[in-house]
CSV table of C-alpha atoms and ligand atoms in Angstrom, one decimal:
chain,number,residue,atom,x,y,z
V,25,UNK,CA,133.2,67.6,121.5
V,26,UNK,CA,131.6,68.2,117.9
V,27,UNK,CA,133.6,69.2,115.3
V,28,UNK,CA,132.5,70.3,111.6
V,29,UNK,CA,134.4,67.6,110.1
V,30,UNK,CA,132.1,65.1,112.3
V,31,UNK,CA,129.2,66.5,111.0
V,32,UNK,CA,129.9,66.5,107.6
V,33,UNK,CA,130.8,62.1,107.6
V,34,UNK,CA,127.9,61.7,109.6
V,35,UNK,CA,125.6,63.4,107.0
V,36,UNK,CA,127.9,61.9,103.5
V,37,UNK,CA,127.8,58.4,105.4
V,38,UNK,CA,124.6,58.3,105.3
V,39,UNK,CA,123.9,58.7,109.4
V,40,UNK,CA,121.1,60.9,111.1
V,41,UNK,CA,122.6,64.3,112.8
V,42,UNK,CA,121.9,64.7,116.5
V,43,UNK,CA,119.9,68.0,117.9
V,44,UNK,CA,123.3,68.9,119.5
V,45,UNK,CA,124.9,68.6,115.8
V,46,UNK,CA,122.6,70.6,114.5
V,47,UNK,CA,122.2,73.3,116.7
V,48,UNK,CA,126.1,73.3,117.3
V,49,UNK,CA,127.0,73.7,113.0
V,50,UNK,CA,123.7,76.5,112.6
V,51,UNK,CA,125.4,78.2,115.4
V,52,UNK,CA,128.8,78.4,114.2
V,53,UNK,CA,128.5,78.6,111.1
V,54,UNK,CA,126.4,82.3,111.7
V,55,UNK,CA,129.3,83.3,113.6
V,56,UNK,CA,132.2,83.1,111.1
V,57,UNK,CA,133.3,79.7,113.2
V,58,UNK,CA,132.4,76.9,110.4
V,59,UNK,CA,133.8,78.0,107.1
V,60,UNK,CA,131.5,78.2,103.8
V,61,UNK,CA,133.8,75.1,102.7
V,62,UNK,CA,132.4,72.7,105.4
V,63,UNK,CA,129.0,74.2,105.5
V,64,UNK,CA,129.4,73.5,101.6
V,65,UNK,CA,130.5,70.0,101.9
V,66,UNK,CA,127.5,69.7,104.3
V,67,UNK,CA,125.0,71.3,102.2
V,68,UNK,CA,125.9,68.8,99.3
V,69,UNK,CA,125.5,65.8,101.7
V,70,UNK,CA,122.2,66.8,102.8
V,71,UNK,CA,121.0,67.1,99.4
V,72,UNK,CA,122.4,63.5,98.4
V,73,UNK,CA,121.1,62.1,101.4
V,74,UNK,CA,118.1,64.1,102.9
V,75,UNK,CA,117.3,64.7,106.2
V,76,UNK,CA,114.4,62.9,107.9
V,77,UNK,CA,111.7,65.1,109.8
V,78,UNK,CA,113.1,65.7,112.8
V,79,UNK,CA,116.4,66.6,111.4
V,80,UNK,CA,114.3,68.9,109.0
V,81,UNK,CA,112.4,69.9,112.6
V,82,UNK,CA,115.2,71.1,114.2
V,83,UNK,CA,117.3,72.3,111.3
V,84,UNK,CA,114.8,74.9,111.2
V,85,UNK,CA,114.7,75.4,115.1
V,86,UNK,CA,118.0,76.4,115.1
V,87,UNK,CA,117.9,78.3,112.3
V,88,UNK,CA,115.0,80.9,113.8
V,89,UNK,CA,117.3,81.1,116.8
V,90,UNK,CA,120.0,82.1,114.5
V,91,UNK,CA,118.7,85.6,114.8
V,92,UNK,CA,115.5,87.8,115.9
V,93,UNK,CA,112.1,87.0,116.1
V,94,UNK,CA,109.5,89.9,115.4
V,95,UNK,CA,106.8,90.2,117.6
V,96,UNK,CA,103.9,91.8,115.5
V,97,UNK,CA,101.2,91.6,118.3
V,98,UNK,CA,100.9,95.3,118.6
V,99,UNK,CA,99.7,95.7,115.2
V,100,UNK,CA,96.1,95.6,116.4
V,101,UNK,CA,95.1,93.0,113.0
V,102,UNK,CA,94.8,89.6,112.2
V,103,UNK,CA,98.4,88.7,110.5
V,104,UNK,CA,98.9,86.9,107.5
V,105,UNK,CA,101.8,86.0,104.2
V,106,UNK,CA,102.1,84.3,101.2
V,107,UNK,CA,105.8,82.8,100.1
V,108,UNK,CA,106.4,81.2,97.0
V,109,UNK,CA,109.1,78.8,96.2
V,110,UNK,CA,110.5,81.0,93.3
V,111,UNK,CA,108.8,81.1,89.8
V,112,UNK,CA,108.9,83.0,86.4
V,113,UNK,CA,107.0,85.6,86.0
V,114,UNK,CA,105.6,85.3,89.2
V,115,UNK,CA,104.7,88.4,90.1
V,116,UNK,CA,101.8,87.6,92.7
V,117,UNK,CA,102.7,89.3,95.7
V,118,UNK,CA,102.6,93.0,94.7
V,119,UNK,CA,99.0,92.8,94.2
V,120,UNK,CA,98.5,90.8,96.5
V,121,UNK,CA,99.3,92.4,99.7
V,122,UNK,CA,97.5,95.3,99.3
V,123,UNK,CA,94.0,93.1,98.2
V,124,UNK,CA,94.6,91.2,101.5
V,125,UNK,CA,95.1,94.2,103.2
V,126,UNK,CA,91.5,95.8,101.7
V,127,UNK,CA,90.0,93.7,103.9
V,128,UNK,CA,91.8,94.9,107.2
V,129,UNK,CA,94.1,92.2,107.3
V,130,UNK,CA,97.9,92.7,108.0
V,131,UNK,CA,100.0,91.3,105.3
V,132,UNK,CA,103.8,91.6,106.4
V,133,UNK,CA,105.1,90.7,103.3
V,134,UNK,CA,109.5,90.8,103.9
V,135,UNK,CA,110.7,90.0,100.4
V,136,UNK,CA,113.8,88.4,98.8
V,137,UNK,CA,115.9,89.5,95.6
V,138,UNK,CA,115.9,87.6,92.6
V,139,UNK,CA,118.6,85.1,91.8
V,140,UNK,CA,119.1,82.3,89.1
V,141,UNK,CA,116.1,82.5,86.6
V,142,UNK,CA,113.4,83.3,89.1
V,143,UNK,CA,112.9,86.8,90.0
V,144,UNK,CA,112.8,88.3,93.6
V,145,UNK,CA,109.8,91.1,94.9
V,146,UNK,CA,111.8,94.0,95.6
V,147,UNK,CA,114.2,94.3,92.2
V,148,UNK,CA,110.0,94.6,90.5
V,149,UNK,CA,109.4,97.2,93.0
V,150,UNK,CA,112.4,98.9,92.9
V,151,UNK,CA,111.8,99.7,89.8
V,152,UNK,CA,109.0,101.9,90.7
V,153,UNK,CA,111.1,105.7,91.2
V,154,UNK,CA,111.7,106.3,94.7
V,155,UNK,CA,110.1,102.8,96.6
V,156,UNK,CA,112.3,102.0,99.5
V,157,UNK,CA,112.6,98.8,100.6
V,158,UNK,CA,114.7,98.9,103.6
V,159,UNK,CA,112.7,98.7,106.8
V,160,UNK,CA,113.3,98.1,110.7
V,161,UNK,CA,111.3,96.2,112.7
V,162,UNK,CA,109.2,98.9,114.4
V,163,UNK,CA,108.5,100.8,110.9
V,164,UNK,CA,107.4,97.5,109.6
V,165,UNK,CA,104.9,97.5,112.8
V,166,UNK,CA,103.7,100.8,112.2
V,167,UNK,CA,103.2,100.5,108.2
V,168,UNK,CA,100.9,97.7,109.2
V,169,UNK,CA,99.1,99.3,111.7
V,170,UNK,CA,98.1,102.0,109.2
V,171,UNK,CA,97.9,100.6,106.3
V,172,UNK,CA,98.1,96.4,106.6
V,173,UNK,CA,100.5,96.2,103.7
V,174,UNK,CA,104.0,96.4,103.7
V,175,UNK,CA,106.3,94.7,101.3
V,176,UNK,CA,110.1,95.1,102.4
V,177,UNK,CA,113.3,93.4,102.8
V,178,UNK,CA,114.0,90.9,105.8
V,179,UNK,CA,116.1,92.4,108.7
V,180,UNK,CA,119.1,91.0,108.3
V,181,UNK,CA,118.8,90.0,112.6
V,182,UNK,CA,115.9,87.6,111.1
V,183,UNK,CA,117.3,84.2,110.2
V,184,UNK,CA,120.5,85.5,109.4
V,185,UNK,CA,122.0,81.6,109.4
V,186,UNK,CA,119.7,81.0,105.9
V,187,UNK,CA,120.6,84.4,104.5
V,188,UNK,CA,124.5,83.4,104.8
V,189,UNK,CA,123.5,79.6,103.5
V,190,UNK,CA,121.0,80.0,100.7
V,191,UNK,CA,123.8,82.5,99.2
V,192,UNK,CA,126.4,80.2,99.5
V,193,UNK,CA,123.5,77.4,98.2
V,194,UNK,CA,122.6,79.1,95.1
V,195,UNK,CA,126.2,79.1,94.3
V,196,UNK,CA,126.8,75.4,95.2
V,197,UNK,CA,124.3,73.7,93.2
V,198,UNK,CA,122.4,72.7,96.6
V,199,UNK,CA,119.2,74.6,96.0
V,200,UNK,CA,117.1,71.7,95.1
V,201,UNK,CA,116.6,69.8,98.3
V,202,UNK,CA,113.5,69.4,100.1
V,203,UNK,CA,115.1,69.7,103.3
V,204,UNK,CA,116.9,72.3,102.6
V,205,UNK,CA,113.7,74.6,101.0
V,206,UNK,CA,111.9,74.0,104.0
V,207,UNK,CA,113.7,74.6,106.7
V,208,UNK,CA,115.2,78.1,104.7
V,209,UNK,CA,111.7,79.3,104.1
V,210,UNK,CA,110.1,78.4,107.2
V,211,UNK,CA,112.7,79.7,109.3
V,212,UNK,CA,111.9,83.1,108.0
V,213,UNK,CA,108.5,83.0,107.5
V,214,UNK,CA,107.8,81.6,111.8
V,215,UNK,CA,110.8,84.0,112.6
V,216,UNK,CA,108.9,86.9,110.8
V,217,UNK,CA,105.7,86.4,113.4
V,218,UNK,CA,103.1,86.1,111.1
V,219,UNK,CA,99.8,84.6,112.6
V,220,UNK,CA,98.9,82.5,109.6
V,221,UNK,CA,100.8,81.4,106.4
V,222,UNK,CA,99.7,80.6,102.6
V,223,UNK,CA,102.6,78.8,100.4
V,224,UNK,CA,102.4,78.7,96.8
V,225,UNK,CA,104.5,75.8,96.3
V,226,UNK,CA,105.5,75.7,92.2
V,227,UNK,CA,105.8,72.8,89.9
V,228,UNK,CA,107.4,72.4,86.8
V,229,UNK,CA,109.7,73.5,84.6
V,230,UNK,CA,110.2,77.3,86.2
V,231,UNK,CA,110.4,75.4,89.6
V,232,UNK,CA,112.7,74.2,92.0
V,233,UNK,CA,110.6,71.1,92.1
V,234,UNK,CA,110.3,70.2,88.6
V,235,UNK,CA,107.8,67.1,89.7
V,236,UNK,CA,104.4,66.6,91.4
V,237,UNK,CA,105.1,64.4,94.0
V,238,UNK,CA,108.8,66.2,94.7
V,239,UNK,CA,106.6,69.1,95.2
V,240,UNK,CA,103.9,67.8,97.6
V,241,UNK,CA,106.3,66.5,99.9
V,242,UNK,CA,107.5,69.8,100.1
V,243,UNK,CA,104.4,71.2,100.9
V,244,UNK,CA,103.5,68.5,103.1
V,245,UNK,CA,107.1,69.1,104.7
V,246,UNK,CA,106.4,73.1,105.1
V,247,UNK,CA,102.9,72.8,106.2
V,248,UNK,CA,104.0,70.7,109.1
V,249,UNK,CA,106.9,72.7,110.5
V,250,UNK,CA,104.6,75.9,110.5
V,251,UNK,CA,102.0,74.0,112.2
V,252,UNK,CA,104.1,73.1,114.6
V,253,UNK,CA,105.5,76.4,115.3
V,254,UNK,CA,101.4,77.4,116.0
V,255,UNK,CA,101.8,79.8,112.4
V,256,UNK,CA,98.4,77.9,110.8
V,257,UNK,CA,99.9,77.3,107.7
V,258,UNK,CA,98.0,76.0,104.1
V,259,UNK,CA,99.7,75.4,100.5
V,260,UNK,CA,98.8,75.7,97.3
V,261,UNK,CA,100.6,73.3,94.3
V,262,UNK,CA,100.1,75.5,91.4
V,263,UNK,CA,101.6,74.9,87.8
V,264,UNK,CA,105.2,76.7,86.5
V,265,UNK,CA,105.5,75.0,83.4
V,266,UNK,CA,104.7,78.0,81.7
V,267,UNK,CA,105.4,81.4,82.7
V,268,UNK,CA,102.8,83.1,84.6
V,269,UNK,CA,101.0,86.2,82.6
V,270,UNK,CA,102.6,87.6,80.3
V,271,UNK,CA,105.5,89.6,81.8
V,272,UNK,CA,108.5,88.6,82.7
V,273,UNK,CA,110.8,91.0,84.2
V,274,UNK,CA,110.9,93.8,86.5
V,275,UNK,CA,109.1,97.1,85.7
V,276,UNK,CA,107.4,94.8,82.9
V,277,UNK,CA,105.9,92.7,85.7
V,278,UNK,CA,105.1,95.8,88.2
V,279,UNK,CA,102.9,97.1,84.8
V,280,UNK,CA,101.2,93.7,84.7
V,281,UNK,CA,100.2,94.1,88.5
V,282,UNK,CA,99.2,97.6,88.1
V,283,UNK,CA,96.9,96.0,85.3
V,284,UNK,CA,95.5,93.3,87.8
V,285,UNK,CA,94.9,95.7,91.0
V,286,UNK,CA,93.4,98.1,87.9
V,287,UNK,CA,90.6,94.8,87.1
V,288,UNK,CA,92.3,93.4,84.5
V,289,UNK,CA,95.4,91.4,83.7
V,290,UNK,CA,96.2,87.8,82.1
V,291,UNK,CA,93.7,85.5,83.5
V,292,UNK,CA,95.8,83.0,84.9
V,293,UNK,CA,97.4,86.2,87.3
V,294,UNK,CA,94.2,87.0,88.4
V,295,UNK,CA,92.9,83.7,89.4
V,296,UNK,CA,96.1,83.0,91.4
V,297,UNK,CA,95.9,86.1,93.1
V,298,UNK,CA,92.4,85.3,94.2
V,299,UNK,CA,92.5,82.1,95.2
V,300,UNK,CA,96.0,82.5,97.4
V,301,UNK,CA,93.9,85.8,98.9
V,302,UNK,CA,91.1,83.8,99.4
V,303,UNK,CA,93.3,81.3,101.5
V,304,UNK,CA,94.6,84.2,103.4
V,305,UNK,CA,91.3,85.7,104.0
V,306,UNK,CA,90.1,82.4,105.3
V,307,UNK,CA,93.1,82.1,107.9
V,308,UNK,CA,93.1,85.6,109.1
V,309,UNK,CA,89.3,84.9,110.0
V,310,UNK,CA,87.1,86.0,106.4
V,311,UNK,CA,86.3,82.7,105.1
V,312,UNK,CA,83.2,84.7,102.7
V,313,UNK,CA,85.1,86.9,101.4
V,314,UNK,CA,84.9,87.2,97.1
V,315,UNK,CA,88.7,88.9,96.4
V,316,UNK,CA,87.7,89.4,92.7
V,317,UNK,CA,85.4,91.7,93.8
V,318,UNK,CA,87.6,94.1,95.7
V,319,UNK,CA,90.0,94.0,92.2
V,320,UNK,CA,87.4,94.7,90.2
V,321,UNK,CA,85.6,97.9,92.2
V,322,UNK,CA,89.4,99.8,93.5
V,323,UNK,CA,89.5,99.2,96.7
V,324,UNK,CA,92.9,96.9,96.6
V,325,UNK,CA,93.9,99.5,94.1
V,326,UNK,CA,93.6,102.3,96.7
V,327,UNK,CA,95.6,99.7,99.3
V,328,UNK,CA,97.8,99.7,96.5
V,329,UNK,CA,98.5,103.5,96.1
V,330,UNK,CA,98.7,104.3,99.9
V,331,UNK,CA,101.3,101.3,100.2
V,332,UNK,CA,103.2,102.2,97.3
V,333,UNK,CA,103.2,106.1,98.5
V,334,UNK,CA,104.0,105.2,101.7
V,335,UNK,CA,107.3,103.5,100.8
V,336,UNK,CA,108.4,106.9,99.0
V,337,UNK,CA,107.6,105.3,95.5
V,338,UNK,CA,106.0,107.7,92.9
V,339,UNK,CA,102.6,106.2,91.9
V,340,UNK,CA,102.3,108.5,89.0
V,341,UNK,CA,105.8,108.2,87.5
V,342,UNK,CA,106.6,106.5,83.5
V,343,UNK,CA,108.4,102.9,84.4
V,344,UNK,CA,111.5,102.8,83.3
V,345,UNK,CA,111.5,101.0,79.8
V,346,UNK,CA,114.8,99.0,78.2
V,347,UNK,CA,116.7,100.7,75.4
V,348,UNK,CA,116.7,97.9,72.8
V,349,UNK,CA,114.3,95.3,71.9
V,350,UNK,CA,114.1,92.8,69.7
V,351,UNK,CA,110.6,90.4,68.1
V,352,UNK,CA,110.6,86.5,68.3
V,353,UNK,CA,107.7,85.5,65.5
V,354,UNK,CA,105.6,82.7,65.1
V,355,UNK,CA,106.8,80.6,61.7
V,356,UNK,CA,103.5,78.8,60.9
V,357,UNK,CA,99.7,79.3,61.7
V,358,UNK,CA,97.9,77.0,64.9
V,359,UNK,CA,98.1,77.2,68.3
V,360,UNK,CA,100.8,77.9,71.1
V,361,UNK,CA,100.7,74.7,72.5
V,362,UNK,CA,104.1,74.6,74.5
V,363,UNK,CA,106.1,77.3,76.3
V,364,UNK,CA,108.9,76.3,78.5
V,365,UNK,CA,108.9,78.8,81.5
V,366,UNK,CA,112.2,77.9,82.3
V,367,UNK,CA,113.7,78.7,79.1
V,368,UNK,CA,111.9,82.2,79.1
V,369,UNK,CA,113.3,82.4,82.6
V,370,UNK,CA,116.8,82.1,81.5
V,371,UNK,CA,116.1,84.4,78.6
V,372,UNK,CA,114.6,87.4,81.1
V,373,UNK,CA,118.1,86.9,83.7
V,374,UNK,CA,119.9,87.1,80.2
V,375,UNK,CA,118.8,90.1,79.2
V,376,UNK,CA,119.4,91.6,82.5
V,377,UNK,CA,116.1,91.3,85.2
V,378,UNK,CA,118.3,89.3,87.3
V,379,UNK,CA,121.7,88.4,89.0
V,380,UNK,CA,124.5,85.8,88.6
V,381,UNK,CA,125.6,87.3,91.6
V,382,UNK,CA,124.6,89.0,95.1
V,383,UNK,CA,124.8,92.3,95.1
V,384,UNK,CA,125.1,93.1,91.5
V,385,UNK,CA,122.5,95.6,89.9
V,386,UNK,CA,119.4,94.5,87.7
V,387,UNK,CA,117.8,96.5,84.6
V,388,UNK,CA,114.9,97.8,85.2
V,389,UNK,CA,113.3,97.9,81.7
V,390,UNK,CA,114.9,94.4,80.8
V,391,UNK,CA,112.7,91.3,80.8
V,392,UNK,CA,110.1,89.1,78.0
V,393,UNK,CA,106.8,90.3,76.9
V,394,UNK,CA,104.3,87.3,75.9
V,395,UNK,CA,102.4,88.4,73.3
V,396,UNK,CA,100.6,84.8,73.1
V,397,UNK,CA,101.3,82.7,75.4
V,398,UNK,CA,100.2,78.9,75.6
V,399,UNK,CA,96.1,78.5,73.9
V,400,UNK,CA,96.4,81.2,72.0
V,401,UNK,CA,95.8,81.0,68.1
V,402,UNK,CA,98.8,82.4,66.0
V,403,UNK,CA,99.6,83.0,62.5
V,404,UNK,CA,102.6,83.3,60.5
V,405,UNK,CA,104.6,86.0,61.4
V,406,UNK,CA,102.5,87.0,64.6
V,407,UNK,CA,104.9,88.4,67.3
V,408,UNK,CA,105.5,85.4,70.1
V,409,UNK,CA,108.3,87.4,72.4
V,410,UNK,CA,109.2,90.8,72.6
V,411,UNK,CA,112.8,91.0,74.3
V,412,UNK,CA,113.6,93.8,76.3
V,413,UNK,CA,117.3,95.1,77.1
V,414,UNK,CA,119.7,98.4,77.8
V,415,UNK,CA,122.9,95.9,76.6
V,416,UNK,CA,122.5,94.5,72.8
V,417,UNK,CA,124.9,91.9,73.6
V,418,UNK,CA,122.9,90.5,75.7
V,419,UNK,CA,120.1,90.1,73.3
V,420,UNK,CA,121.6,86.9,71.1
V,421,UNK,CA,122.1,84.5,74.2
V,422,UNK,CA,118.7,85.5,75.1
V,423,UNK,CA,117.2,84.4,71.9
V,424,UNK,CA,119.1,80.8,72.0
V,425,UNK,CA,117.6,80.7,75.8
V,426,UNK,CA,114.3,80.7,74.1
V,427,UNK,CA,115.0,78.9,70.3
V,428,UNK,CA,113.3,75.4,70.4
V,429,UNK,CA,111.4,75.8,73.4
V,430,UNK,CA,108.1,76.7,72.4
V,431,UNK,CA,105.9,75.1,69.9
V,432,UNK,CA,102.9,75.3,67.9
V,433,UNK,CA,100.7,73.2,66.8
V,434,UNK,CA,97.5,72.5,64.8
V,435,UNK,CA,95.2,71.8,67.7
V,436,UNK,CA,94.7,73.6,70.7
V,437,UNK,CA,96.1,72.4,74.0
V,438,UNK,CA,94.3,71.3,77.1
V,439,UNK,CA,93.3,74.3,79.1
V,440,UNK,CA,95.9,75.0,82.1
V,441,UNK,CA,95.5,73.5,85.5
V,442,UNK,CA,96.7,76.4,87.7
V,443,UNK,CA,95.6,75.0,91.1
V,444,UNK,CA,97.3,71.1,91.0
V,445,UNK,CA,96.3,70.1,94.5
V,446,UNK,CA,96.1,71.2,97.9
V,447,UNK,CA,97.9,70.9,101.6
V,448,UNK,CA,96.2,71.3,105.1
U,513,LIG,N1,113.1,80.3,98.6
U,513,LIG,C1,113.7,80.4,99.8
U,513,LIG,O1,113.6,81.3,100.6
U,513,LIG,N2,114.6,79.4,100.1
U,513,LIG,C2,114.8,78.4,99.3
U,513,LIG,O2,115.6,77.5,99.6
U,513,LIG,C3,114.2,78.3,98.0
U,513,LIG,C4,113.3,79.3,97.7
């Protein structure tokens, strides 16, 4: 007979879990059986002492079979996602779902919430008056049979054993583990039915994996599970050491799209955007295709509109903006040469874009503008930050978040790396 207890000393001694193990503590612990204690205790054993790739294998097995898996085969168009492993500032996904979709591909993009420093999808588009987010199955089908793009919140049927762990995770300080990472975003993302899968795997300082080689395991890890659940999967290692654009928050960062699908945008937004649609494009069947292009002349902007309409948002309403603000200025004249995207992650969940627990609201208007961001030239007294926030008191431990972790200097950085390597 297994027992929790068992499978919690196997993992802290040290020993390799058994499928039966596995499947038998994913099981019970969905259905109330195994208490968030042992699953806890387990969850901190796994990250001292890792799991080796068949664990990882069928960790993720059982967790798919936790709950539903969609079956998007009526949709009539090639399928395809993007998932990130969390980031600040990172934004990518709203536009681009709908430029994936320009081309006729389905993107069914289901979406988390932000927690910690990094921000989640649907609190950014939320903040967009009247955008629903809750979806079932079969209006998730249909949205993508008329339009390709949907971006939506998971059913709660689809992996519901990671929904109930990476909750009590983020609250255990077990978030960090490769074994853990993949099997929680792979389990929703083969569960989800999608025909092909791009990951943007982060590293760096706004990252779960702070370090290169940390972060290609991951990759390596992900790309292998999806292949062998027949989702062709790719990923991209791109840098989070800074923040990403310049916007940091949520209706700041839905502007910042609107700005992208528009033509414009910060630079490092846009070439992000186009290379993960690129990847897409490629794996839904459109290896030619130039995604800049259908940024710069409206069409993913039209994608945009319709997808945006169709969810009940208002594509012509004023985002809501925060009530106070406050200016962080540069001291001397040179160049941004450091800016920690941690540090303006902290400040942006500070002043209230995201959650220190489930459930709780998130401000709209609150969030960092980045006036100048790493290369650019300042002088004395240029504005650096502009802080966003409807609570004052939350403005002074928002400013410590971001005291001493920028820099300038007298010559001007090497130019950002955004694509670090590739897995296939
Ligand atoms: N995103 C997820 O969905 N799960 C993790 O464990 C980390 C990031």
């Amino acid at each position: 007979m297994i027992t929790a207890i068992d499978v919690i000393q196997t993992k802290r001694d040290g020993g390799e879990l058994s499928t039966a193990q596995i499947n038998w503590i994913i099981e019970n612990y969905t259905s109330g059986i195994v208490a968030d204690e042992q699953m806890s205790a387990l969850a901190m054993a796994i990250f001292l002492n890792g799991a080796n790739p068949r664990e990882i294998a069928d960790w993720t097995a059982a967790m798919i079979a936790s709950g539903i898996r969609m079956d998007l085969s009526g949709v009539g168009r090639a399928t395809t996602d993007k998932h990130s492993t969390g980031g600040v500032g990172d934004k990518i996904t709203l536009p681009l779902a709908p430029l994936v979709a320009s081309y006729g591909v389905a993107v069914p993009q289901l979406s988390g919430r932000g927690l910690g420093h990094t921000g989640g999808t649907l609190d950014k588009l939320e903040s967009i008056p009247g955008f629903q987010v809750g979806y079932t199955e079969k209006e998730v089908a249909a949205q993508l049979r008329d339009l390709g793009a949907v971006i939506c919140a998971a059913s709660k049927d689809l992996a519901p054993a990671d929904r109930k762990l990476y909750a009590l995770r983020d609250i255990t300080g077990t978030v960090e583990s490769i074994p853990l990472i993949a099997s929680s975003i792979m389990s929703k993302k083969i569960a989800e039915g999608t025909d092909s899968l791009v990951l943007d795997v982060k590293v760096g300082s706004g990252a779960f994996m702070k370090d290169f080689d940390q972060a290609k395991t991951l990759a390596e890890t992900m790309v292998r599970l999806g292949s062998d659940h027949d989702v062709a999967t790719t990923a991209l290692l791109t840098d989070m050491g800074t923040p990403l654009g310049r916007a940091v928050g949520n209706a700041l960062e839905v502007r910042e799209s609107i700005e992208v699908l528009s033509g414009g945008g910060p630079s490092d937004v846009v070439e992000l955007t186009v290379e993960l649609a690129r990847e897409m494009l490629a794996a839904a069947g459109i290896p030619d295709a130039d995604p800049a292009e259908a940024l710069r002349d409206g069409r993913a902007m039209d994608t945009w509109r319709a997808m945006v309409a169709a969810q009940g948002g208002d594509n012509d309403a004023v985002l809501p903006a925060a009530r106070h603000s406050h200016e962080i200025k540069a001291e001397r004249d040179g160049f941004v040469s450091r800016m920690d995207a941690y540090a303006v992650g902290m400040a942006g969940w500070r002043l209230g874009a995201g959650r220190s627990r489930p459930g709780e609201d998130v401000q709209a208007g609150a969030g960092v503008e980045i006036l100048k961001t790493v290369g650019d030239r300042v002088s004395a007294g240029d504005v650096v930050y502009r802080l966003h926030t409807d609570t004052p008191e939350r403005m002074d431990p928002a400013i410590d978040s971001i005291a001493g972790q920028w820099d300038v200097s007298d010559v001007a950085p090497q130019e950002r790396t955004m694509i670090l390597d590739r897995v296939r």
